[in-house]
XYZ file of C-alpha atoms in Angstrom:
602
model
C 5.353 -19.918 15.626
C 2.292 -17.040 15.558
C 2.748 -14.063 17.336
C 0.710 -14.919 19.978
C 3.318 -17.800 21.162
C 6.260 -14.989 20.880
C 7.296 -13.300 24.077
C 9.159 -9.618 24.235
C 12.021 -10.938 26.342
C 12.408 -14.264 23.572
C 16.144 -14.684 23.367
C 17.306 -14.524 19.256
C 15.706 -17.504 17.340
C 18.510 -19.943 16.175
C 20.030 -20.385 12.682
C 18.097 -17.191 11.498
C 20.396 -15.685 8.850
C 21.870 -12.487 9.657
C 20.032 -9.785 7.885
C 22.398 -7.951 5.378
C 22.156 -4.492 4.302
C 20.124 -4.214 1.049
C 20.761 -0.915 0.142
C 22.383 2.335 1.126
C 22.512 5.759 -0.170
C 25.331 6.936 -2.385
C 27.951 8.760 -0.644
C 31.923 9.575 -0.431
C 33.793 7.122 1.044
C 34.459 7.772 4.607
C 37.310 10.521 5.324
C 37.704 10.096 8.402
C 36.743 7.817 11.664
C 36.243 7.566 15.516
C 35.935 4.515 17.975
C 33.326 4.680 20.533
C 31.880 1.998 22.431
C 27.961 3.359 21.750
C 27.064 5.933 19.079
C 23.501 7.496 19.637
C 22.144 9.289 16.872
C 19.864 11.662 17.480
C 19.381 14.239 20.598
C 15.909 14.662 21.829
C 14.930 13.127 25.059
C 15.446 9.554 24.071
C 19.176 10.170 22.429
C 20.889 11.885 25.694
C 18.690 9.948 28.170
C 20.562 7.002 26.786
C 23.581 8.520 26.081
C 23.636 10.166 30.080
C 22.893 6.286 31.195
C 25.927 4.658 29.304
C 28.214 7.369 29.995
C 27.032 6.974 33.943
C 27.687 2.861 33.628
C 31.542 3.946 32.028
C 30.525 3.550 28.651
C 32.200 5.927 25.945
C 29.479 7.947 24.132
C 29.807 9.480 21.064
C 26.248 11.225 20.338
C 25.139 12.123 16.630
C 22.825 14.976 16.004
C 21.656 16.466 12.919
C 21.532 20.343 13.558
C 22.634 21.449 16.966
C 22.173 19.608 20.642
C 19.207 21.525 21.322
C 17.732 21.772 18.215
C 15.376 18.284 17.934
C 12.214 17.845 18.472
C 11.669 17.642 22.042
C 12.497 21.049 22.550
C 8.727 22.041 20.140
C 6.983 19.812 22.777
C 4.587 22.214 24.234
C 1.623 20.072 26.525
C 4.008 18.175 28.949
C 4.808 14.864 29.392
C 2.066 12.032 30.693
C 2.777 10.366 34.364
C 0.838 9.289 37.547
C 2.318 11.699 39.696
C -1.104 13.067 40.995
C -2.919 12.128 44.226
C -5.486 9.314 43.463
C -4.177 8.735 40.203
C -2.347 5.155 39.713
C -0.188 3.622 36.352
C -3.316 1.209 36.122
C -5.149 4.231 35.368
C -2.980 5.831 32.770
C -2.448 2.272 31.238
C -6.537 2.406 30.823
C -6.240 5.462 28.951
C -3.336 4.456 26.891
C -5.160 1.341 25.848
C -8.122 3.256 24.738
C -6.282 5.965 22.430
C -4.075 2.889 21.001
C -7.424 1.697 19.886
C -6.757 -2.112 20.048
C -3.132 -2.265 18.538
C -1.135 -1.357 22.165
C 1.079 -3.973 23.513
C -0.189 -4.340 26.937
C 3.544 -5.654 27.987
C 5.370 -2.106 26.361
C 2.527 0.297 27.928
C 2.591 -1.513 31.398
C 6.615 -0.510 31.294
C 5.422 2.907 30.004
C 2.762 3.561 33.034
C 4.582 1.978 36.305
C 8.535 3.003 35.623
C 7.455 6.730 34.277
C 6.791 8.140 37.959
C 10.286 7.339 39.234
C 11.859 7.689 35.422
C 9.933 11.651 35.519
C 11.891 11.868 39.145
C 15.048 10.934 37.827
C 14.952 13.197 35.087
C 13.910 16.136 38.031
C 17.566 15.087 39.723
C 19.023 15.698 36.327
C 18.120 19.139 36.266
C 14.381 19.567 34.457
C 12.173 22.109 36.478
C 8.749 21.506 36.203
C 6.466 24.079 36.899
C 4.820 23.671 40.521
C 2.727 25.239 43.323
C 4.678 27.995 44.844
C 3.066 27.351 47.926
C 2.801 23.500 48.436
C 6.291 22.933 46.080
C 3.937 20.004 44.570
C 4.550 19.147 40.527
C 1.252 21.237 38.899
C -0.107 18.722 36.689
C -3.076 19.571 33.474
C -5.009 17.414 31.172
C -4.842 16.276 27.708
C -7.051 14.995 25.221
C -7.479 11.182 25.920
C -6.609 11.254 29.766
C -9.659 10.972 32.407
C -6.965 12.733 35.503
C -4.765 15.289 35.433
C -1.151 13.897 34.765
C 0.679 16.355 32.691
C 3.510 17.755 33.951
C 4.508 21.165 32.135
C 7.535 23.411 32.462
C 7.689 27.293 31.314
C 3.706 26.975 31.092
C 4.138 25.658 27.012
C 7.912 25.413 27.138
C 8.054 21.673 28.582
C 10.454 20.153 25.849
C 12.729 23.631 25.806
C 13.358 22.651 29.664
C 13.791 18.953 29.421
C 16.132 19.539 26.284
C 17.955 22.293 28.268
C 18.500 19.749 31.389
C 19.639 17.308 29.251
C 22.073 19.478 26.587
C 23.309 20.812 29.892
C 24.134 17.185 31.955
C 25.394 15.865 28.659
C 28.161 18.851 28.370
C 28.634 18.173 32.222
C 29.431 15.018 31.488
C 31.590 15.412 29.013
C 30.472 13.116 26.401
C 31.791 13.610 22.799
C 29.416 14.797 20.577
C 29.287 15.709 16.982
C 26.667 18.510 15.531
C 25.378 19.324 12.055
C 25.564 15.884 11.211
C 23.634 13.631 9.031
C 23.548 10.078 9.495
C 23.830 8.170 6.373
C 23.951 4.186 6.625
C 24.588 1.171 9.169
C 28.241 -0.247 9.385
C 27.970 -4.167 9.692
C 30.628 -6.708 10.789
C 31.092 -10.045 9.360
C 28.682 -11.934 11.162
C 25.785 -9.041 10.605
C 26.025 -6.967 13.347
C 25.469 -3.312 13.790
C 28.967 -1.715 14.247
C 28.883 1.721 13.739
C 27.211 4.573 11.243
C 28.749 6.706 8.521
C 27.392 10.401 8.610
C 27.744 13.546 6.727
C 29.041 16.296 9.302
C 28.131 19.646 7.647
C 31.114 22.139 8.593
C 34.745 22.307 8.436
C 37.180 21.033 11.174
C 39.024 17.470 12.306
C 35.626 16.198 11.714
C 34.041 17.057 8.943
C 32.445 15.726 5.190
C 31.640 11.964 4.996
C 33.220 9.729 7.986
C 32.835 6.984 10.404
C 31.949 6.514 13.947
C 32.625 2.453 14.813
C 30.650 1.592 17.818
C 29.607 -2.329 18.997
C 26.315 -0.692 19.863
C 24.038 1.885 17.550
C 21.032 3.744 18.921
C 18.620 5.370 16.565
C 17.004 8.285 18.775
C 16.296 10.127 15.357
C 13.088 11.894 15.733
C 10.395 11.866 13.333
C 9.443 12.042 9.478
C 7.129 14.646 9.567
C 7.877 16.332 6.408
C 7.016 13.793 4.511
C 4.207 16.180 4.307
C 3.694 19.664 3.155
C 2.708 21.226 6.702
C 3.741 19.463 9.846
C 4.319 20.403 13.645
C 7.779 19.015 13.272
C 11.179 20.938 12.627
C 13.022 20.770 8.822
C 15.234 18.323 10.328
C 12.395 15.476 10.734
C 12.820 13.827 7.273
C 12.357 10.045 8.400
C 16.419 9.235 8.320
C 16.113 6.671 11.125
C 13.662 4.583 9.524
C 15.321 4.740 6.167
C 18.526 3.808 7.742
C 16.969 0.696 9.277
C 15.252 0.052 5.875
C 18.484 0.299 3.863
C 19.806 -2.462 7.210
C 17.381 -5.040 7.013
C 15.572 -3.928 9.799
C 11.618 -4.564 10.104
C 9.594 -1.665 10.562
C 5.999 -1.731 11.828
C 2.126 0.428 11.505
C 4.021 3.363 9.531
C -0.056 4.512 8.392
C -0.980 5.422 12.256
C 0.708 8.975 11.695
C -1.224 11.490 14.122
C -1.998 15.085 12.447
C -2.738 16.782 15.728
C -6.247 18.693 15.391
C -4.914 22.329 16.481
C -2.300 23.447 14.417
C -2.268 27.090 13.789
C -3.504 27.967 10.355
C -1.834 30.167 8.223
C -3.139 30.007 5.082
C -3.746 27.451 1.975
C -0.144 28.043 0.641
C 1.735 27.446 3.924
C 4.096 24.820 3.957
C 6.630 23.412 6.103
C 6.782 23.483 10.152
C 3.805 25.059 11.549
C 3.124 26.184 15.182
C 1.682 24.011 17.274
C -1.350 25.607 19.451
C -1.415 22.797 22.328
C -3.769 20.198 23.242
C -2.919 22.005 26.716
C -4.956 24.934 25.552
C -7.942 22.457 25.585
C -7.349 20.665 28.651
C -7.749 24.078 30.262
C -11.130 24.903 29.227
C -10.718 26.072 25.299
C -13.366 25.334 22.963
C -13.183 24.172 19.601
C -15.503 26.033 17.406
C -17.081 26.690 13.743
C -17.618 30.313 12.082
C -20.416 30.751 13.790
C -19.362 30.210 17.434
C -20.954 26.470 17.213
C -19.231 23.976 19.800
C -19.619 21.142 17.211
C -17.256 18.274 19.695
C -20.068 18.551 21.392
C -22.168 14.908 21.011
C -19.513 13.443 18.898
C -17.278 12.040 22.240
C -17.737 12.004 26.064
C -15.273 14.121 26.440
C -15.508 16.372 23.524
C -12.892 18.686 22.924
C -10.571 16.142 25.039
C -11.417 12.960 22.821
C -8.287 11.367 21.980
C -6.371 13.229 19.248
C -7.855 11.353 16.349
C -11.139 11.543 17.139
C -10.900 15.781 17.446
C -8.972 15.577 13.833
C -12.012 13.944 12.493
C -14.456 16.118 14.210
C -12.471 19.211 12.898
C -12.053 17.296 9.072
C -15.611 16.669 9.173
C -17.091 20.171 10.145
C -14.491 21.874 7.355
C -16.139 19.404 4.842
C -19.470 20.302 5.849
C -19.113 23.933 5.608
C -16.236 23.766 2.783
C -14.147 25.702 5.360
C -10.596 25.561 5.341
C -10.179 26.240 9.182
C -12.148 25.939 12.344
C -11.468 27.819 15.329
C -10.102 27.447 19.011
C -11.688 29.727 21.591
C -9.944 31.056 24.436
C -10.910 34.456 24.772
C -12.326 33.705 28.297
C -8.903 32.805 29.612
C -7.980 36.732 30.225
C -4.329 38.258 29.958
C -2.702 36.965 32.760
C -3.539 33.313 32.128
C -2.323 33.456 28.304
C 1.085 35.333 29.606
C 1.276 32.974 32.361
C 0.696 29.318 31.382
C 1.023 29.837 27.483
C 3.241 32.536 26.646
C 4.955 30.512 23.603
C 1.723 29.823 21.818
C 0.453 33.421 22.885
C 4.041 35.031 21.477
C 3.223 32.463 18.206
C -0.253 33.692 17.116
C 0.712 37.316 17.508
C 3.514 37.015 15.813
C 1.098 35.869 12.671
C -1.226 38.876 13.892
C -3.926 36.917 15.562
C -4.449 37.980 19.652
C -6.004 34.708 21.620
C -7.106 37.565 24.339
C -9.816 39.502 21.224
C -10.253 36.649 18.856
C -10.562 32.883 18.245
C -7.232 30.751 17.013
C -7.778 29.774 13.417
C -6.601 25.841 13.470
C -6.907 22.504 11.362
C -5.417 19.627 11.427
C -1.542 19.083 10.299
C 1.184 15.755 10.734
C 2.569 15.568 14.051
C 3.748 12.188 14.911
C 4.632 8.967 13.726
C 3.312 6.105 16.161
C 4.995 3.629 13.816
C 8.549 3.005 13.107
C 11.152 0.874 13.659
C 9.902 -2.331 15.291
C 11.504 -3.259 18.662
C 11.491 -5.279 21.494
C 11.033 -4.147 25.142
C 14.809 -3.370 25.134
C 15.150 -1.489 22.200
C 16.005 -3.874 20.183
C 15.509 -4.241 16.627
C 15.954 -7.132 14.521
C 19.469 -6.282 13.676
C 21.836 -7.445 16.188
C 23.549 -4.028 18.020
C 21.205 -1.592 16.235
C 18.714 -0.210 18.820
C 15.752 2.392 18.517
C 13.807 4.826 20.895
C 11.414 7.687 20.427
C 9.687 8.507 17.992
C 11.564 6.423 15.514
C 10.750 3.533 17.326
C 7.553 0.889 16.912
C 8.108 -0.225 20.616
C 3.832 -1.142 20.738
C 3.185 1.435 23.257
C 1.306 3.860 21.085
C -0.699 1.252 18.900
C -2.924 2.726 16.514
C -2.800 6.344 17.754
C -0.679 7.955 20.692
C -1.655 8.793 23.828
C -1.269 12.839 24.422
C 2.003 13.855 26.245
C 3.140 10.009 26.273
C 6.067 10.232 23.464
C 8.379 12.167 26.315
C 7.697 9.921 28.676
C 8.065 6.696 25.835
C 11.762 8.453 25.036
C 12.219 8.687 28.771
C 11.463 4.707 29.852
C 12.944 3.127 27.304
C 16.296 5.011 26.564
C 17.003 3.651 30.303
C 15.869 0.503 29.476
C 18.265 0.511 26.284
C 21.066 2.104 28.241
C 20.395 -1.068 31.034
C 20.887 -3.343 28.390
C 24.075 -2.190 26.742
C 26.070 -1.994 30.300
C 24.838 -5.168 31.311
C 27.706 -6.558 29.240
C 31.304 -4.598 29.185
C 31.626 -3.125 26.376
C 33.566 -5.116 23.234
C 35.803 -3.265 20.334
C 33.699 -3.265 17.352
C 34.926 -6.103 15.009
C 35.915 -4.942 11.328
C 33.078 -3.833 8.917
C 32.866 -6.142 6.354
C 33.215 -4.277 2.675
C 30.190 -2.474 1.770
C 28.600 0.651 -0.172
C 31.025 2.697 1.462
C 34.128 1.462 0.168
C 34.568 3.550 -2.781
C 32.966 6.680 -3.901
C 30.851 5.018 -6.391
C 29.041 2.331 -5.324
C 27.736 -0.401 -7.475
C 24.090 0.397 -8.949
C 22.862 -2.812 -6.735
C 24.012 -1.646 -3.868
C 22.802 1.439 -4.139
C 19.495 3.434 -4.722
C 20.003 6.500 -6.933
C 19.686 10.195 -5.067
C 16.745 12.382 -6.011
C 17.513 16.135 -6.783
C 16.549 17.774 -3.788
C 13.429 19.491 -5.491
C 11.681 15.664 -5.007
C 11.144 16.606 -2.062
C 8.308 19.030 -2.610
C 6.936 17.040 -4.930
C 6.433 13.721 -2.432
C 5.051 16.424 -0.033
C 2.346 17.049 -1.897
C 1.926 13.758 -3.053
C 1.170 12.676 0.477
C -0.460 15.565 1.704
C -2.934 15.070 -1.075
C -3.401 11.103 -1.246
C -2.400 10.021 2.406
C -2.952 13.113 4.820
C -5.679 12.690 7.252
C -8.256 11.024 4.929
C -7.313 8.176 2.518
C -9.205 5.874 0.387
C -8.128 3.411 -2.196
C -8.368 5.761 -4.852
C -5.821 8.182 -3.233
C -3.968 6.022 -1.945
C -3.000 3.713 -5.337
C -2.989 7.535 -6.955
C -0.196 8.172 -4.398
C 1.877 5.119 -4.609
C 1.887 4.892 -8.203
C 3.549 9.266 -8.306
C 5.936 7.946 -6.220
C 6.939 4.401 -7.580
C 6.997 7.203 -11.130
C 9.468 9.576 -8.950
C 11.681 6.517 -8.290
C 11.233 4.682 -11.266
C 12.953 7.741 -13.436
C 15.834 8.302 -11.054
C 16.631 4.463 -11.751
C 15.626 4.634 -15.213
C 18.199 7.795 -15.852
C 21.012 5.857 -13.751
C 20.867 2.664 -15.451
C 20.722 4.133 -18.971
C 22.863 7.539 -18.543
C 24.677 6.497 -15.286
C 23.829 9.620 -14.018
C 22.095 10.849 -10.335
C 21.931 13.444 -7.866
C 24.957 14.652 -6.370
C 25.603 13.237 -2.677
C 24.373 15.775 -0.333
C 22.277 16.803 2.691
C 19.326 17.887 0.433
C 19.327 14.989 -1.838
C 19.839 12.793 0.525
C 17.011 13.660 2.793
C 14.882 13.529 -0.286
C 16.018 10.101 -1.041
C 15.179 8.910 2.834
C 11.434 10.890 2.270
C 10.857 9.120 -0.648
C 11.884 5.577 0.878
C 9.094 6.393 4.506
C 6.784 7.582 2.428
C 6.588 4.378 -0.292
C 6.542 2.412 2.865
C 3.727 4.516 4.358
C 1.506 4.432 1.156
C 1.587 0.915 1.432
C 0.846 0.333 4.913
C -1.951 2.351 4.010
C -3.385 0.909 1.305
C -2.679 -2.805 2.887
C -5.132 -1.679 6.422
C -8.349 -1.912 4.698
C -10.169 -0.295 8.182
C -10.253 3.167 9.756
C -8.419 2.698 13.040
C -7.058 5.514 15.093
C -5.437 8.125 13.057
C -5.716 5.711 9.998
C -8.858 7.276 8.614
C -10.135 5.304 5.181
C -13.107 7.264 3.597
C -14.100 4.003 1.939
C -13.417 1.919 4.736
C -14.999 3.810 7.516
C -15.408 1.070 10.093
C -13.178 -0.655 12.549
C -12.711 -4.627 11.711
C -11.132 -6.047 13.991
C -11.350 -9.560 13.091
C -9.768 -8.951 9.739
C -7.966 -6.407 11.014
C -6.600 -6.285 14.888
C -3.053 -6.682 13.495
C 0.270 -5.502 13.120
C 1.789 -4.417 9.561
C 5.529 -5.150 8.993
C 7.417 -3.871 5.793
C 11.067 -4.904 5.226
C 12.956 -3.259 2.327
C 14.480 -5.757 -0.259
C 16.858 -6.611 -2.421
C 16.202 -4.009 -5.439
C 14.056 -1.115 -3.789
C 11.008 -3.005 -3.627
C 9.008 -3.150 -0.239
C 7.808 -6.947 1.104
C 4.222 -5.862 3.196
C 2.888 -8.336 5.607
C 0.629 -8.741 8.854
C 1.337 -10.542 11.620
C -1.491 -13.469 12.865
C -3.088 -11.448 15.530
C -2.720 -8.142 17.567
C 0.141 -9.244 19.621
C 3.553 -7.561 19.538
C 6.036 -9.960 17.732
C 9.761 -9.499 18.461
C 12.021 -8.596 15.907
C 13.062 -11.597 14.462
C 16.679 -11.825 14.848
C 19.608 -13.830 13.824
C 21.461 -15.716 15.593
C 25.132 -14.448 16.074
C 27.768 -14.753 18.287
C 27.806 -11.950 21.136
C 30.368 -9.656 20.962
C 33.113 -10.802 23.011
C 33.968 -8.552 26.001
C 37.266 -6.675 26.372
C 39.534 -6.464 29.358
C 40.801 -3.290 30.745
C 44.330 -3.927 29.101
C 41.768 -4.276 25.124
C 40.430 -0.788 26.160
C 42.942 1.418 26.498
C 44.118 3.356 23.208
């Protein structure tokens, strides 16, 4: 069957084997372990929308986050988030738009969700607590626009605080509610049953108490709401805890993941020098849709010509622009001008990003913003269905971790809230349509001893890797790849695994299990997979920019990339038939069996 015959809502294909895991990291046997009947890891806007929906159908929640509640990336999202809320603005209208900035790779299906339940999903979130910022007169949402977006359909809070406020509403309804949670920890690898399906996680929890070293939460249903992989590369928007451990998770599963080369680098990202490294602040696309202008050393407006809407082309058409102007003039930087916005509209509708650039002693009010170009977000990731659901049975994904085809080749600005938003619910529907069922027993695995068996599992990295893959992929797959840099890349880090193996097999020695190594062993694993993506797409679409491919094909290339890990470490690359959205292929296995109200009680 080709892709075009396969529908989103396609029930599991029959006699499919079950996928098993084919790898997992090397870790302590769990100490410890909890029951719940969903575990969401991860607690952005897609992690406690779900878990807020289950726990509201009588579901118990356990929720899994890596640093603190509030401390993912949702809370750094500055612009807004993307709805037709406005008067004369309609979802067919923001679906357009969508469609454009996906440049040929949306799913029409996954975006029509996006556009026409985001209105009442937006409202919904309101009644949960988020304030939005509105007239004081009228009460009426105040809405902006973004790069990409022909009407204004941003809704901000705080002026640039939008994911502080949406992240505060939701930490807050979540401790309302009561749901257990466990903080500062690290999700390590996917608990199976017999018959291959998801049925819990083991994690790292990084503190002392009942809870704490390597341990178990069982749960018939796992969400991945894990955020990004955004230091993968030296300078990113993203926060230290965005080190791709979703998608390596999934890898290690058996999961498919899908277009991990369409990673945006988001054009204004304050500059702070050649050497900087690490999370960077974000100066946002916001600024822009007010009336900011991007500019070169000498004051030239150089957007200008290049797209109808200059300075608000979609995001990786500006990242070009900017790319191209600093190669031109072997500049480092150009600049974003808002001098003409005046005091009080800095203080009042950007205060963060004002507070930001003064704090690295530039003022916004005297001078332009230096900015260039730096990795934002990953519009690939693990593949899913219009439920969630990935081709492991149980194991669900949402956010940015997810490939649900909304974003296609490049996202959409202000659309990844709203994409957490829409389909967390739609996960959440689909887990309480059926009462929950006591996870079945994990079959043996990695876990069961503190040593697993070299083939079962990869060696760690020492934790110092992890600057060196940075660079790697800042250097041979940032924002402009070619062949060259790309095989360059691939081959440093097939060398970086290659001696961890080679010094495990022959000395039996590796890294000692921990956070750091760890997280260098998951960057290594997204960023082999990206490299090859890369290298495969023999085009420049979207934010996949190949200096010696610079044209679109899209009848070689108006296709989907899927990579499964396998058996070994090495990565099986293929493209699906056409530009439709394939559902995960999954096995057929029996559904977990509810439990009666006599089964649930401890």
């Amino acid at each position: 069957m080709t892709p075009d015959a396969i529908r989103h809502d396609e029930p599991p294909r029959p006699g499919a084997p079950a996928p098993a895991s084919v790898a997992a990291l090397r870790a302590p046997a769990p100490g410890w372990a909890t029951e719940a009947d969903v575990v969401v890891v991860g607690s952005g806007v897609a992690g406690l929308t779900v878990a807020l929906r289950c726990a509201a159908a009588g579901a118990k929640v356990t929720v899994v986050t890596k640093a603190r509640l509030d401390d993912g990336s949702t809370r750094w999202a500055q612009g807004g988030i993307a709805a037709a809320l406005g008067e004369g603005d309609t979802p067919e209208q923001h679906l357009d738009d969508t469609l454009v900035a996906g440049a040929g790779l949306c799913d029409e299906q996954a975006v029509r969700a996006l556009v026409t339940e985001g209105p009442d999903a937006v409202r919904r979130l309101i009644a949960t607590g988020a304030r939005f910022d509105a007239d004081e007169s009228t009460g009426e949402i105040l809405l902006t626009r973004e790069g990409g977006h022909h009407r204004s359909r941003i809704a901000h809070a705080g002026g640039d605080a939008t994911g502080a406020e949406i992240s505060r509403a939701l930490v807050d309804a979540v401790r309302a509610a009561g749901i257990d949670t466990v903080e500062n920890a690290l999700v390590l690898d996917l608990l199976k049953d017999a018959s291959g399906r998801a049925s819990g996680v083991t994690l790292h929890v990084m503190g002392e108490g009942q809870r704490d070293g390597v341990g178990a939460v069982r749960a018939a249903a796992v969400v991945l709401a894990t955020g990004g992989m955004g230091q993968v590369f030296a300078a990113t928007t993203n926060p230290a805890v965005s080190t791709g451990d979703g998608v390596a998770l999934a890898l290690r599963a058996g999961a498919e993941i899908s277009d991990l080369e369409f990673v945006q680098f988001h054009p204004t990202v304050l500059w702070l020098g050649p050497e900087a490294e690490g999370q960077q602040p974000l100066v946002s696309e916001a600024v822009r849709g007010e009336g900011a202008h991007l500019v070169d050393a000498d004051g030239v407006r150089f957007m200008r010509g290049q797209h109808e809407l200059a300075e608000l082309a979609p995001r990786d058409i500006v990242a070009k622009g900017i790319l191209r102007r600093m190669l031109e003039q072997g500049a480092e930087h150009m600049y974003l001008d808002a001098r003409h916005f005046g005091a009080r509209m800095w203080e009042r509708r950007f205060p963060t990003i004002l507070a930001a650039c003064r704090a690295h002693g530039i003022d916004p009010l005297t001078e332009p913003i230096p900015v260039a170009p730096a990795a934002h977000y990953a519009s690939g990731g693990v593949r899913t269905d219009l439920r969630g659901r990935t081709s492991v049975p149980g194991l669900y994904a949402c956010g940015e971790v997810a490939c649900t085809g909304v974003h296609g080749a490049n996202r959409l600005a202000s659309n990844s809230l709203l994409e957490g938003l829409v389909f967390a619910e739609r996960i959440a529907a689909d887990i309480t349509a059926v009462p929950a069922a006591p996870p079945e027993p994990t079959v043996s695995g990695p876990h069961a001893s503190a040593r697993p068996a070299a083939d079962t599992a990869s060696p760690l990295l020492p934790s110092e890797a992890r600057y060196a893959i940075q660079r790697i992929m800042t250097t041979g797959a940032g924002v402009i790849r070619s062949a060259e840099s790309l095989a360059r890349a691939a081959e440093r880090l097939d060398r970086i695994r290659d001696e961890a193996a080679d010094e495990l097999r022959r000395d039996g020695k590796t890294a000692e299990p921990g956070v750091e190594t760890w997280e260098a062993t998951n960057l290594l694993l997204v960023a082999r997979v990206l490299v090859a993506a890369a290298l495969r797409r023999e085009e420049t679409r979207g934010c996949h920019w190949r200096e010696d491919r610079p044209e679109r094909d899209d009848v070689a290339w108006r296709r989907h990339l899927l990579v499964t890990l396998r058996p070994g470490g090495s990565l099986d690359v293929r493209t699906t038939d056409s530009a439709s959205f394939p559902v995960p292929a999954r096995p057929a296995v029996a559904p977990p069996t509810p439990r009666t109200e006599t089964e649930s009680q401890p």
